[in-house]
XYZ file of C-alpha atoms in Angstrom:
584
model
C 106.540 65.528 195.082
C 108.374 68.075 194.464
C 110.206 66.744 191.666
C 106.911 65.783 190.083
C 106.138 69.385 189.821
C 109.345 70.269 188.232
C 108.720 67.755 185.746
C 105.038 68.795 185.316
C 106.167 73.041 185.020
C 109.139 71.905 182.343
C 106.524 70.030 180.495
C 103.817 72.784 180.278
C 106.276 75.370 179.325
C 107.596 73.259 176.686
C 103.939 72.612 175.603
C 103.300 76.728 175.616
C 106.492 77.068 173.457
C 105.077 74.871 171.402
C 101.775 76.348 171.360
C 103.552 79.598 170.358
C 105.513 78.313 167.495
C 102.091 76.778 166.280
C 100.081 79.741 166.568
C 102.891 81.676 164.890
C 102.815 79.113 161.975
C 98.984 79.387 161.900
C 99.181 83.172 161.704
C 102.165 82.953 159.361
C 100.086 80.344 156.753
C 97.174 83.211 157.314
C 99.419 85.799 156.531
C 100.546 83.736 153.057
C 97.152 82.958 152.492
C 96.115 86.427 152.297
C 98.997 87.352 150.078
C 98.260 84.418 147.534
C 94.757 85.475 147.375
C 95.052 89.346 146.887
C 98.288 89.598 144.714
C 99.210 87.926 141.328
C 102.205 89.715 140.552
C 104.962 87.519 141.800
C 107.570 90.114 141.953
C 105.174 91.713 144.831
C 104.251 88.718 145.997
C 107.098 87.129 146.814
C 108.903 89.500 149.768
C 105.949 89.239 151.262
C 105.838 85.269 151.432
C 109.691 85.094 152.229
C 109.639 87.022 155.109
C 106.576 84.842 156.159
C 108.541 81.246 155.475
C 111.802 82.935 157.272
C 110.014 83.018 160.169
C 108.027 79.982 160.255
C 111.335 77.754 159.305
C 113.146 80.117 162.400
C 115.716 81.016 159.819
C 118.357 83.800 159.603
C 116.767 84.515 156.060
C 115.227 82.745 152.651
C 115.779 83.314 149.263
C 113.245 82.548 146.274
C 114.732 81.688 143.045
C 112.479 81.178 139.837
C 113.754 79.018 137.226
C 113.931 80.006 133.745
C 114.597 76.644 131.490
C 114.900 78.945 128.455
C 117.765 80.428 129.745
C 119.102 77.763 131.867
C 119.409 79.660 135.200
C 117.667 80.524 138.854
C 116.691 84.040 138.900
C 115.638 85.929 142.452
C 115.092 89.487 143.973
C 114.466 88.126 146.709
C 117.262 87.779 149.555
C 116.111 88.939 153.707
C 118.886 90.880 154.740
C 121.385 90.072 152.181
C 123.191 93.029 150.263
C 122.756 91.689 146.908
C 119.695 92.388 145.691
C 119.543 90.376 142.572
C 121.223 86.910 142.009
C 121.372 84.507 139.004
C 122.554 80.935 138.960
C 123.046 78.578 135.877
C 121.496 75.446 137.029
C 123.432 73.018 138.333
C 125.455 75.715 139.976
C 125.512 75.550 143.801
C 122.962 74.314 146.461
C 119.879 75.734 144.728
C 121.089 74.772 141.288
C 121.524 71.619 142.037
C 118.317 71.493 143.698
C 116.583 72.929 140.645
C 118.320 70.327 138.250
C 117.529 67.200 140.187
C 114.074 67.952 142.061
C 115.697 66.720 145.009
C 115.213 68.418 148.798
C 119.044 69.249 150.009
C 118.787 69.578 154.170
C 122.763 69.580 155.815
C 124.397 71.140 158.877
C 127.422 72.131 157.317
C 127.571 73.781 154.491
C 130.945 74.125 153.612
C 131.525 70.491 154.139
C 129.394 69.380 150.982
C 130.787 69.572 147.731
C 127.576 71.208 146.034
C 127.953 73.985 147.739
C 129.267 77.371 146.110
C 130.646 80.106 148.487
C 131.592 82.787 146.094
C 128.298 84.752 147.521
C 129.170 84.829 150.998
C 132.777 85.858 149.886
C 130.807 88.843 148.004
C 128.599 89.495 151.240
C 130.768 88.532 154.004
C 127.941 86.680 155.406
C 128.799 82.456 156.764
C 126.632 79.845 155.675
C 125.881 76.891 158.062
C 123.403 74.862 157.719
C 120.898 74.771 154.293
C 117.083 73.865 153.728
C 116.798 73.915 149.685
C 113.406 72.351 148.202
C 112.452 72.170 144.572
C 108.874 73.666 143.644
C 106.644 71.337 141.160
C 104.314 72.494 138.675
C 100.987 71.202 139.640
C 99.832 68.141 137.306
C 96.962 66.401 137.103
C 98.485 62.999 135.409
C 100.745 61.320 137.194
C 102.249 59.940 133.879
C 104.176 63.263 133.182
C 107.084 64.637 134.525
C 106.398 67.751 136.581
C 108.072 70.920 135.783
C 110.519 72.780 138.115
C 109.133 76.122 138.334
C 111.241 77.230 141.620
C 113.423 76.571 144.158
C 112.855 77.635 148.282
C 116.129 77.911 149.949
C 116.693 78.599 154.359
C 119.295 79.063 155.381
C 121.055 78.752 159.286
C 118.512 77.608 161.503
C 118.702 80.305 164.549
C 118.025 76.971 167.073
C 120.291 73.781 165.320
C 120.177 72.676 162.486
C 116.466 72.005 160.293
C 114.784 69.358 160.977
C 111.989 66.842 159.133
C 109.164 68.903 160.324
C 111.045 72.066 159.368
C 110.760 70.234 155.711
C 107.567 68.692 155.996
C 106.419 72.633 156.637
C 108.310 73.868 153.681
C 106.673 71.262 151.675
C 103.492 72.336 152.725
C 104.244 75.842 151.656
C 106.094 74.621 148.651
C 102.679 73.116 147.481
C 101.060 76.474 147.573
C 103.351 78.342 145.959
C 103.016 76.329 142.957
C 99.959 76.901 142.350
C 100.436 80.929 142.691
C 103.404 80.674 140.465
C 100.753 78.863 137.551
C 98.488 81.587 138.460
C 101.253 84.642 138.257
C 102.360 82.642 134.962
C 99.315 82.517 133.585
C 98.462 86.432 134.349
C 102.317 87.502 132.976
C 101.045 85.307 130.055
C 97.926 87.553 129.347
C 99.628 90.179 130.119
C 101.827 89.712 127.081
C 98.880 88.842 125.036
C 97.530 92.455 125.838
C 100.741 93.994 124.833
C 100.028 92.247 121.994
C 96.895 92.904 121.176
C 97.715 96.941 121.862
C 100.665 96.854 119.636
C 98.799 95.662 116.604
C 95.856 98.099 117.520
C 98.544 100.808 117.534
C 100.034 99.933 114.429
C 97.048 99.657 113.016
C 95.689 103.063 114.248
C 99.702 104.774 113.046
C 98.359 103.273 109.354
C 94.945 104.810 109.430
C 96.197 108.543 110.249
C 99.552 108.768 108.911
C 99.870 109.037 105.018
C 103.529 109.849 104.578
C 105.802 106.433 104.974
C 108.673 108.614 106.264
C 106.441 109.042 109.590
C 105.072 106.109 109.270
C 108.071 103.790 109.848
C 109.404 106.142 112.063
C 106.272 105.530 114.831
C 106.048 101.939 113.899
C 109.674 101.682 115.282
C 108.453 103.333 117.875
C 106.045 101.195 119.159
C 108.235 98.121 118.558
C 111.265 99.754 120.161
C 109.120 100.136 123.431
C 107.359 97.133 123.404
C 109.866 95.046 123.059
C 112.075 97.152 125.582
C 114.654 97.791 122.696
C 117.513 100.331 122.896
C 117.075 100.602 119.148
C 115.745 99.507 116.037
C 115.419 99.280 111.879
C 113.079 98.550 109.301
C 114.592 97.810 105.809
C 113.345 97.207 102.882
C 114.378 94.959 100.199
C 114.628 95.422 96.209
C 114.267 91.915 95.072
C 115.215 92.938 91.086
C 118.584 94.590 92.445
C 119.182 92.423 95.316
C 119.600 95.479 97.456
C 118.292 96.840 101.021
C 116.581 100.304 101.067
C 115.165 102.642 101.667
C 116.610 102.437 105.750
C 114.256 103.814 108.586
C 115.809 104.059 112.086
C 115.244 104.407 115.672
C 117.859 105.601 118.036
C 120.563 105.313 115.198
C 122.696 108.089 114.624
C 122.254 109.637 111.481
C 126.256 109.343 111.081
C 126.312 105.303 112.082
C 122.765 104.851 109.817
C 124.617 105.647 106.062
C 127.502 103.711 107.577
C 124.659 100.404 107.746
C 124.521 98.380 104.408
C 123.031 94.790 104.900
C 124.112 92.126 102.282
C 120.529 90.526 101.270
C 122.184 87.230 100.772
C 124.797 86.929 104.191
C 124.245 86.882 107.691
C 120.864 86.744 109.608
C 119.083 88.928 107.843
C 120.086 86.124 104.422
C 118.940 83.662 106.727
C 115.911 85.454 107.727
C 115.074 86.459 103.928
C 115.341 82.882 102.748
C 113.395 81.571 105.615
C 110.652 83.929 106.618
C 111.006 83.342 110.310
C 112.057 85.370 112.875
C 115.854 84.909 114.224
C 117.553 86.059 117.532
C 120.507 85.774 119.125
C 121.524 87.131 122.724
C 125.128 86.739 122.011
C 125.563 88.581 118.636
C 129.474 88.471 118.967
C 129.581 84.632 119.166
C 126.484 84.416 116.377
C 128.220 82.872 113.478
C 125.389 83.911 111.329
C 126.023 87.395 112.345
C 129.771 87.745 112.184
C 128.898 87.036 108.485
C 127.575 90.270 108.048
C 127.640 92.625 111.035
C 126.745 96.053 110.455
C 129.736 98.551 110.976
C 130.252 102.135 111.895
C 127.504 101.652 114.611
C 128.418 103.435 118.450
C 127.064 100.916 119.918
C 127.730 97.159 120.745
C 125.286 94.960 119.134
C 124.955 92.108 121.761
C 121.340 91.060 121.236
C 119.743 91.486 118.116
C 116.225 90.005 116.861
C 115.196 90.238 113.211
C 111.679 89.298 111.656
C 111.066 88.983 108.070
C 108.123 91.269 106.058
C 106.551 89.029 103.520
C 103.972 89.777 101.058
C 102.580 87.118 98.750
C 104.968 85.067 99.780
C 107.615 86.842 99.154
C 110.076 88.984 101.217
C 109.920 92.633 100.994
C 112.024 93.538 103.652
C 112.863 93.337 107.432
C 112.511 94.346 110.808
C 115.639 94.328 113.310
C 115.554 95.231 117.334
C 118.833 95.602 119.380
C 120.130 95.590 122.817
C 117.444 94.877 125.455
C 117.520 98.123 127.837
C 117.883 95.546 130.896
C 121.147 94.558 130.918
C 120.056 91.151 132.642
C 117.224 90.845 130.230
C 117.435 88.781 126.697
C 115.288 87.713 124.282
C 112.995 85.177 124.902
C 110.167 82.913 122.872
C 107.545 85.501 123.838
C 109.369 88.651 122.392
C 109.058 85.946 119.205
C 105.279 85.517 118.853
C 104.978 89.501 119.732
C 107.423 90.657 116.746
C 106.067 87.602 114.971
C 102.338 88.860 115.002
C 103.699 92.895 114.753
C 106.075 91.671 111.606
C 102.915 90.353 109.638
C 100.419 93.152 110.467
C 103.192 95.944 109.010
C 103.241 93.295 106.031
C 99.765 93.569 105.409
C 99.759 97.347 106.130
C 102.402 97.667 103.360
C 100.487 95.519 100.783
C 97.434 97.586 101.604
C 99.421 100.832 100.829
C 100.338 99.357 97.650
C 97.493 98.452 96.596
C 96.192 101.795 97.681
C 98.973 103.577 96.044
C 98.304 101.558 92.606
C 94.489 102.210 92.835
C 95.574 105.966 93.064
C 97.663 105.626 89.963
C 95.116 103.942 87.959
C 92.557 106.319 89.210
C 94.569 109.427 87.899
C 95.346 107.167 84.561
C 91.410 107.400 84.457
C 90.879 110.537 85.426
C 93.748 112.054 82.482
C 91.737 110.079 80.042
C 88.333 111.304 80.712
C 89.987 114.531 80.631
C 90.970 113.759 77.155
C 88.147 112.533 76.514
C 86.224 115.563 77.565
C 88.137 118.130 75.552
C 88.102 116.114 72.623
C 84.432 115.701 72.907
C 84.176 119.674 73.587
C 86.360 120.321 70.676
C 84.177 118.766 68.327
C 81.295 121.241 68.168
C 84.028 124.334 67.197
C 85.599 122.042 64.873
C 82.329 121.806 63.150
C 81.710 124.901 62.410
C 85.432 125.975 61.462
C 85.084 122.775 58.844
C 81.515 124.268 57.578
C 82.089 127.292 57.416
C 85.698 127.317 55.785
C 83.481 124.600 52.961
C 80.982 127.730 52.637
C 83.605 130.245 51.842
C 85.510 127.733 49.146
C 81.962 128.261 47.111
C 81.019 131.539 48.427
C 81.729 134.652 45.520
C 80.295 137.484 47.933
C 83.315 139.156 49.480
C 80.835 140.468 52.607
C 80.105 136.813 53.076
C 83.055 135.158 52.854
C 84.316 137.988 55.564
C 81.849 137.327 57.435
C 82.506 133.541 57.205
C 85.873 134.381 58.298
C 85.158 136.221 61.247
C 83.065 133.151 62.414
C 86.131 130.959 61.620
C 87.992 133.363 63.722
C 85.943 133.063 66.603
C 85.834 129.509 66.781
C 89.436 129.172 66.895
C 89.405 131.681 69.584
C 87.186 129.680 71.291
C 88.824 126.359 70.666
C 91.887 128.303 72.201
C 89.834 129.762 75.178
C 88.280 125.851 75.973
C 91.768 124.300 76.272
C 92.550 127.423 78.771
C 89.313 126.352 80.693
C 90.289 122.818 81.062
C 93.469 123.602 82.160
C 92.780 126.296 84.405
C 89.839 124.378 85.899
C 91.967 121.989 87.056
C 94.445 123.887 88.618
C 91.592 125.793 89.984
C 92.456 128.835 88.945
C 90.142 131.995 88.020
C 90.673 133.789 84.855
C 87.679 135.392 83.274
C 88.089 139.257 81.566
C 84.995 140.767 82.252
C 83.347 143.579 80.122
C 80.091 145.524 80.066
C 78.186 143.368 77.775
C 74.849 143.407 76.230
C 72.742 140.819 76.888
C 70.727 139.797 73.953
C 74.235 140.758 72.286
C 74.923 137.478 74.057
C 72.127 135.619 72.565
C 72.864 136.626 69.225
C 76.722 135.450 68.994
C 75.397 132.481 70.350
C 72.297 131.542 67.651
C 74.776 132.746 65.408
C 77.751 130.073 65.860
C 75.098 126.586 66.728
C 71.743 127.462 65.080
C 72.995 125.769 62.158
C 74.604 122.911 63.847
C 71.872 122.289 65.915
C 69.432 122.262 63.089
C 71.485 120.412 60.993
C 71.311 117.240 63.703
C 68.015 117.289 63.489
C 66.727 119.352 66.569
C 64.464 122.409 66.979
C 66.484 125.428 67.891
C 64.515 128.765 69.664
C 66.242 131.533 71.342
C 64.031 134.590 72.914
C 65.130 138.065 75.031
C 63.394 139.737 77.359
C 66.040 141.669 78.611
C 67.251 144.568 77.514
C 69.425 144.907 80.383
C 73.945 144.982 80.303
C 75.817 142.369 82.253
C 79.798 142.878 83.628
C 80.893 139.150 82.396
C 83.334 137.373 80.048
C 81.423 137.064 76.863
C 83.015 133.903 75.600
C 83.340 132.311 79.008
C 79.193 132.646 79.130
C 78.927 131.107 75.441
C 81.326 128.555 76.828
C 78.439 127.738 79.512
C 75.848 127.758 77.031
C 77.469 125.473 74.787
C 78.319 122.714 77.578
C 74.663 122.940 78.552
C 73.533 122.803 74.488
C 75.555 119.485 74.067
C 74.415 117.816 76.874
C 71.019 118.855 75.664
C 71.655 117.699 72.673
C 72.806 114.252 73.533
C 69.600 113.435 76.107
C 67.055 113.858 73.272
C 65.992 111.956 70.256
C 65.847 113.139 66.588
C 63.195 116.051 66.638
C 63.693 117.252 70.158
C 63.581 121.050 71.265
C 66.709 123.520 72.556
C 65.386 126.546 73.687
C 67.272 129.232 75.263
C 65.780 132.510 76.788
C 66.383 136.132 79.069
C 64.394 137.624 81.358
C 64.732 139.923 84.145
C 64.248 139.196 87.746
C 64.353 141.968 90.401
C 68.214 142.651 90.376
C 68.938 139.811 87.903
C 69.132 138.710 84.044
C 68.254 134.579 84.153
C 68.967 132.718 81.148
C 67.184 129.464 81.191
C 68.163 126.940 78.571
C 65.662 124.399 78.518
C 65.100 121.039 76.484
C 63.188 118.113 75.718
C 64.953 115.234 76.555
C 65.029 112.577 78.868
C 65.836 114.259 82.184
C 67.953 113.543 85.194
C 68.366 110.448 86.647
C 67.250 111.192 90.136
C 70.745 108.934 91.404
C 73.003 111.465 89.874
C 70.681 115.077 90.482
C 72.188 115.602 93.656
C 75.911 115.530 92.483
C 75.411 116.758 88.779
C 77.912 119.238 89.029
C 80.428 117.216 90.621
C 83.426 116.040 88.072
C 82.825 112.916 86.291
C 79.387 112.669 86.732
C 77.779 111.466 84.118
C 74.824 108.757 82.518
C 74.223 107.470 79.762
C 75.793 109.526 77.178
C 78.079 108.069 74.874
C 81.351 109.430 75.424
C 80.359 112.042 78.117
C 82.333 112.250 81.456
C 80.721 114.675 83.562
C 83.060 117.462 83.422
C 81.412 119.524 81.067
C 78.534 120.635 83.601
C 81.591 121.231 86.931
C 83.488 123.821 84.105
C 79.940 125.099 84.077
C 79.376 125.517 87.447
C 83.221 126.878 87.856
C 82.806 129.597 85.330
C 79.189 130.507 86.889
C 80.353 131.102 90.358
C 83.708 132.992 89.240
C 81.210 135.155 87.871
C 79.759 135.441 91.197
C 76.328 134.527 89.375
C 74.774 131.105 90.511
C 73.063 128.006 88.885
C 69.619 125.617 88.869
C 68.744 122.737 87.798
C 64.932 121.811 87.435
C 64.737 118.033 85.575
C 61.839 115.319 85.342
C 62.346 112.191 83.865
C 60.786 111.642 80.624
C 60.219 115.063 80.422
C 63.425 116.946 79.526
C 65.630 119.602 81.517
C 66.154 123.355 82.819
C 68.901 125.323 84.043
C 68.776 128.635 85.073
C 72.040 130.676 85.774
C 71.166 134.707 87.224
C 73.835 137.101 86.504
C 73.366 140.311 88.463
C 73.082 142.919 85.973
C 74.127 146.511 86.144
């Protein structure tokens, strides 16, 4: 009986051990659970599952590699208790390699007794391998036609009780399963991740174009951005002179000024030849075994060039120059497919951004081509009135007998040079803005009178009514030919809206503190698009060979004479402008 009781207590304590280890895998699959459903970062994620599967498998510790097929190798932070805190495997290389080249599930005792086996980390640790639970991680598929994908490898190591057993790896399957489907999920959140980076780097480079005008600071932040995005130690864009088969000009990030006039890229060697005759981006992450780059390394540089990307700027087709990244700041870090598609996407956004400035740049050019002509145009136009009367009244004095005539013909002539002089100064000095009236006291229907005396005759002989009247007998401080300048402008224009027959009056009066002078005619008026900005330069309608700039010198000379101007205008009905000149 007694014996039967034995039996009975050994069996319930073995069933309470057991009920222990299952309740700590139940809380330890809880714990997981959690993790996977609260954290997508696997770098986080990951100590926090390891320590979970460690204890559940009742091993010493676990290590998580990922595997990276692009560069052929295991990758893991992870390592309980270990002293290395990052290792990196080629596959095929050791217990896990293995595991991650084949997809098969590795479970021995002995370690060191299997061939696979690589013991150079415990030499580095001083730590003793015994027994090994490695399992390969599948990429979830929904065919069974296809292959699955490695995405990781799960390694245990030394079993604290024996060696692991088929539960222990029907468990770590189990756990294996879920992890899979996190490591999609922290895949595909890295992956948006990088299409946000992106997506913020061409927004960036897109805001750098709209406020910064000069190129010089231009390139300079456009580096910028690339250099951190990318995670760069440094960078250059060059540009390339297809008619002399030349780089230039150079712009540089984290070059030395020293090493930068030291760089001069052959257009037709080495990557960046292979990159201007293909238009696709190139890398290498081992520049000094790159034959392409041996061809044409750039020299004088402090720095080792071990990694190097380059991505082509094209334009129509063609190439206009390059963009080149070196070193990434992680040592362990290289270049990968992504870092492609980013400088990829970056490359042809600064292409466009280039054309646009171009474009932009040649629109300017043409613009100021325009505006030099209508300037021509404008004083040529201007000139013509003062020619006039020079050519008329030098005819008059061929005929004319009366010495007091032909002296007084001369004086006009005189004055109409002058003034021919005076309207090129005016032209000139409008442009570069500058003032430079002489003001004198002045009489104001003296003013009237010089200027019925030099276009009543014109005017009449075009075929228009001509009326000038004073009501002021007032003086004025003010540049006498700079106001007959104003006159005139307004007169032509005048002129030039009306049809044979029309009427150009002009006429003083006082008002309170002021002389107005309001030259009125009968012509067709304003057009109310072009009212608001008459005195703008340029403006103009429907006047054959007008420009507009004859009314802004108007308004220029008016306001350096600290007098002002109005405009009163309805269509079909003709035209008035008032300027008020304080008077003294």
């Amino acid at each position: 009986m007694r014996k039967e009781i034995d039996i009975l207590q050994e069996r319930v304590s073995h069933l309470e051990r057991e009920l222990r280890h299952k309740q700590l895998i139940i809380s330890s699959i809880h714990e997981i659970g959690k993790a996977l459903s609260s954290e997508l970062r696997i770098d986080r994620l990951l100590p926090l599952i390891m320590e979970e599967v460690t204890q559940i498998i009742d091993a010493e510790r676990s290590t998580f590699y990922v595997v990276d097929h692009e560069r052929g190798e295991l990758w893991s932070k992870i390592a309980q208790k270990a002293e290395i805190s990052e290792i990196r495997l080629k596959i095929g290389m050791g217990i896990a390699g293995h595991v991650a080249k084949t997809g098969e599930t590795v479970n021995i005792q002995d370690a060191y007794s299997d061939p696979r086996f690589d013991p150079s980390t415990d030499k580095k640790t001083g730590y003793r391998t015994r027994s090994v639970l490695c399992m390969p991680i599948f990429e979830p598929i929904r065919s069974s036609k296809s292959k699955p994908k490695i995405l990781a490898v799960i390694q245990a190591l030394n079993k604290k009780s024996g060696y692991f057993t088929r539960e222990d790896e029907e468990l770590m399957a189990s756990l294996a399963a879920q992890l899979a489907i996190t490591l999609v999920n922290s895949q595909l959140y890295l992956a948006l991740e990088k299409r946000i980076q992106e997506l913020n780097l061409l927004y960036s480079i897109e805001q750098e174009a709209s406020y910064t005008d000069q190129d010089d600071t231009l390139y300079d932040r456009l580096l910028d951005k690339l250099v951190s995005t990318l995670k760069v130690k440094a960078g250059l864009i060059a540009f390339y002179d297809a008619k002399n088969h030349t780089f230039g000009p150079y712009y540089f990030k984290n070059i030395h000024k020293t090493d930068s006039k030291k760089i001069d890229l052959a257009p037709d060697l080495g990557i960046e030849g292979h990159v201007l005759r293909s238009g696709e981006v190139y890398y290498t992450n081992c520049a000094t075994h790159d034959p392409l780059y041996l061809q044409n390394q750039p020299s004088g540089l402090k720095f080792k060039i071990n990694q190097l990307i380059c991505a082509p700027l094209i334009i129509n087709d063609q190439p206009v120059g390059i963009i080149q990244l070196f070193n990434k700041i992680n040592p362990n870090d290289i270049f990968i497919k992504d870092d492609v598609k980013i400088l990829t996407s970056a490359s042809r956004q600064i292409s466009r951004l280039i054309e646009a400035r171009k474009l932009r740049e040649e629109k300017i050019k043409a613009e100021r081509l325009a505006t030099i002509g209508n300037m021509l145009s404008t004083i040529v136009h201007d000139l013509r009135t003062p020619m006039n009367n020079i050519f008329g009244f030098v005819d008059l004095m061929r005929d004319e007998e009366d010495p007091d005539l032909r002296n007084e013909y001369a004086e006009i002539v005189i004055k109409q040079i002058q003034t021919l002089n005076n309207m090129a100064h005016d032209v000139l000095d409008f442009a570069k803005g500058k003032t430079s009236i002489l003001p004198v006291k002045y009489p104001v229907n003296k003013l009237l009178e010089d200027f019925k005396k030099l276009f009543e005759n014109e005017i009449k002989k075009q075929g228009y009514e001509f009326e000038v009247e004073c009501r002021a007998a007032s003086m004025l401080y003010v540049d006498p030919d700079k106001v007959i300048r104003i006159f005139m402008n307004i007169m032509k224009n005048a002129l030039e809206a009306m049809d044979k027959g029309g009427k150009f009056s002009i006429k003083a009066f006082e008002a309170n503190s002021e002389v107005v002078f309001q030259l009125s005619d009968t012509g067709k008026g304003i057009p109310p698009e072009i009212k608001d900005r008459l005195f703008e330069s340029f403006v103009t309608s429907g006047k054959k060979g007008g420009t507009g700039l004859g009314l802004a010198i108007v308004k220029n000379l008016v306001e350096q004479h600290k007098g002002r101007i109005e405009v009163e205008s309805t269509p079909g009905k003709g035209t008035t402008f008032k300027i008020y000149f304080k008077k003294l």
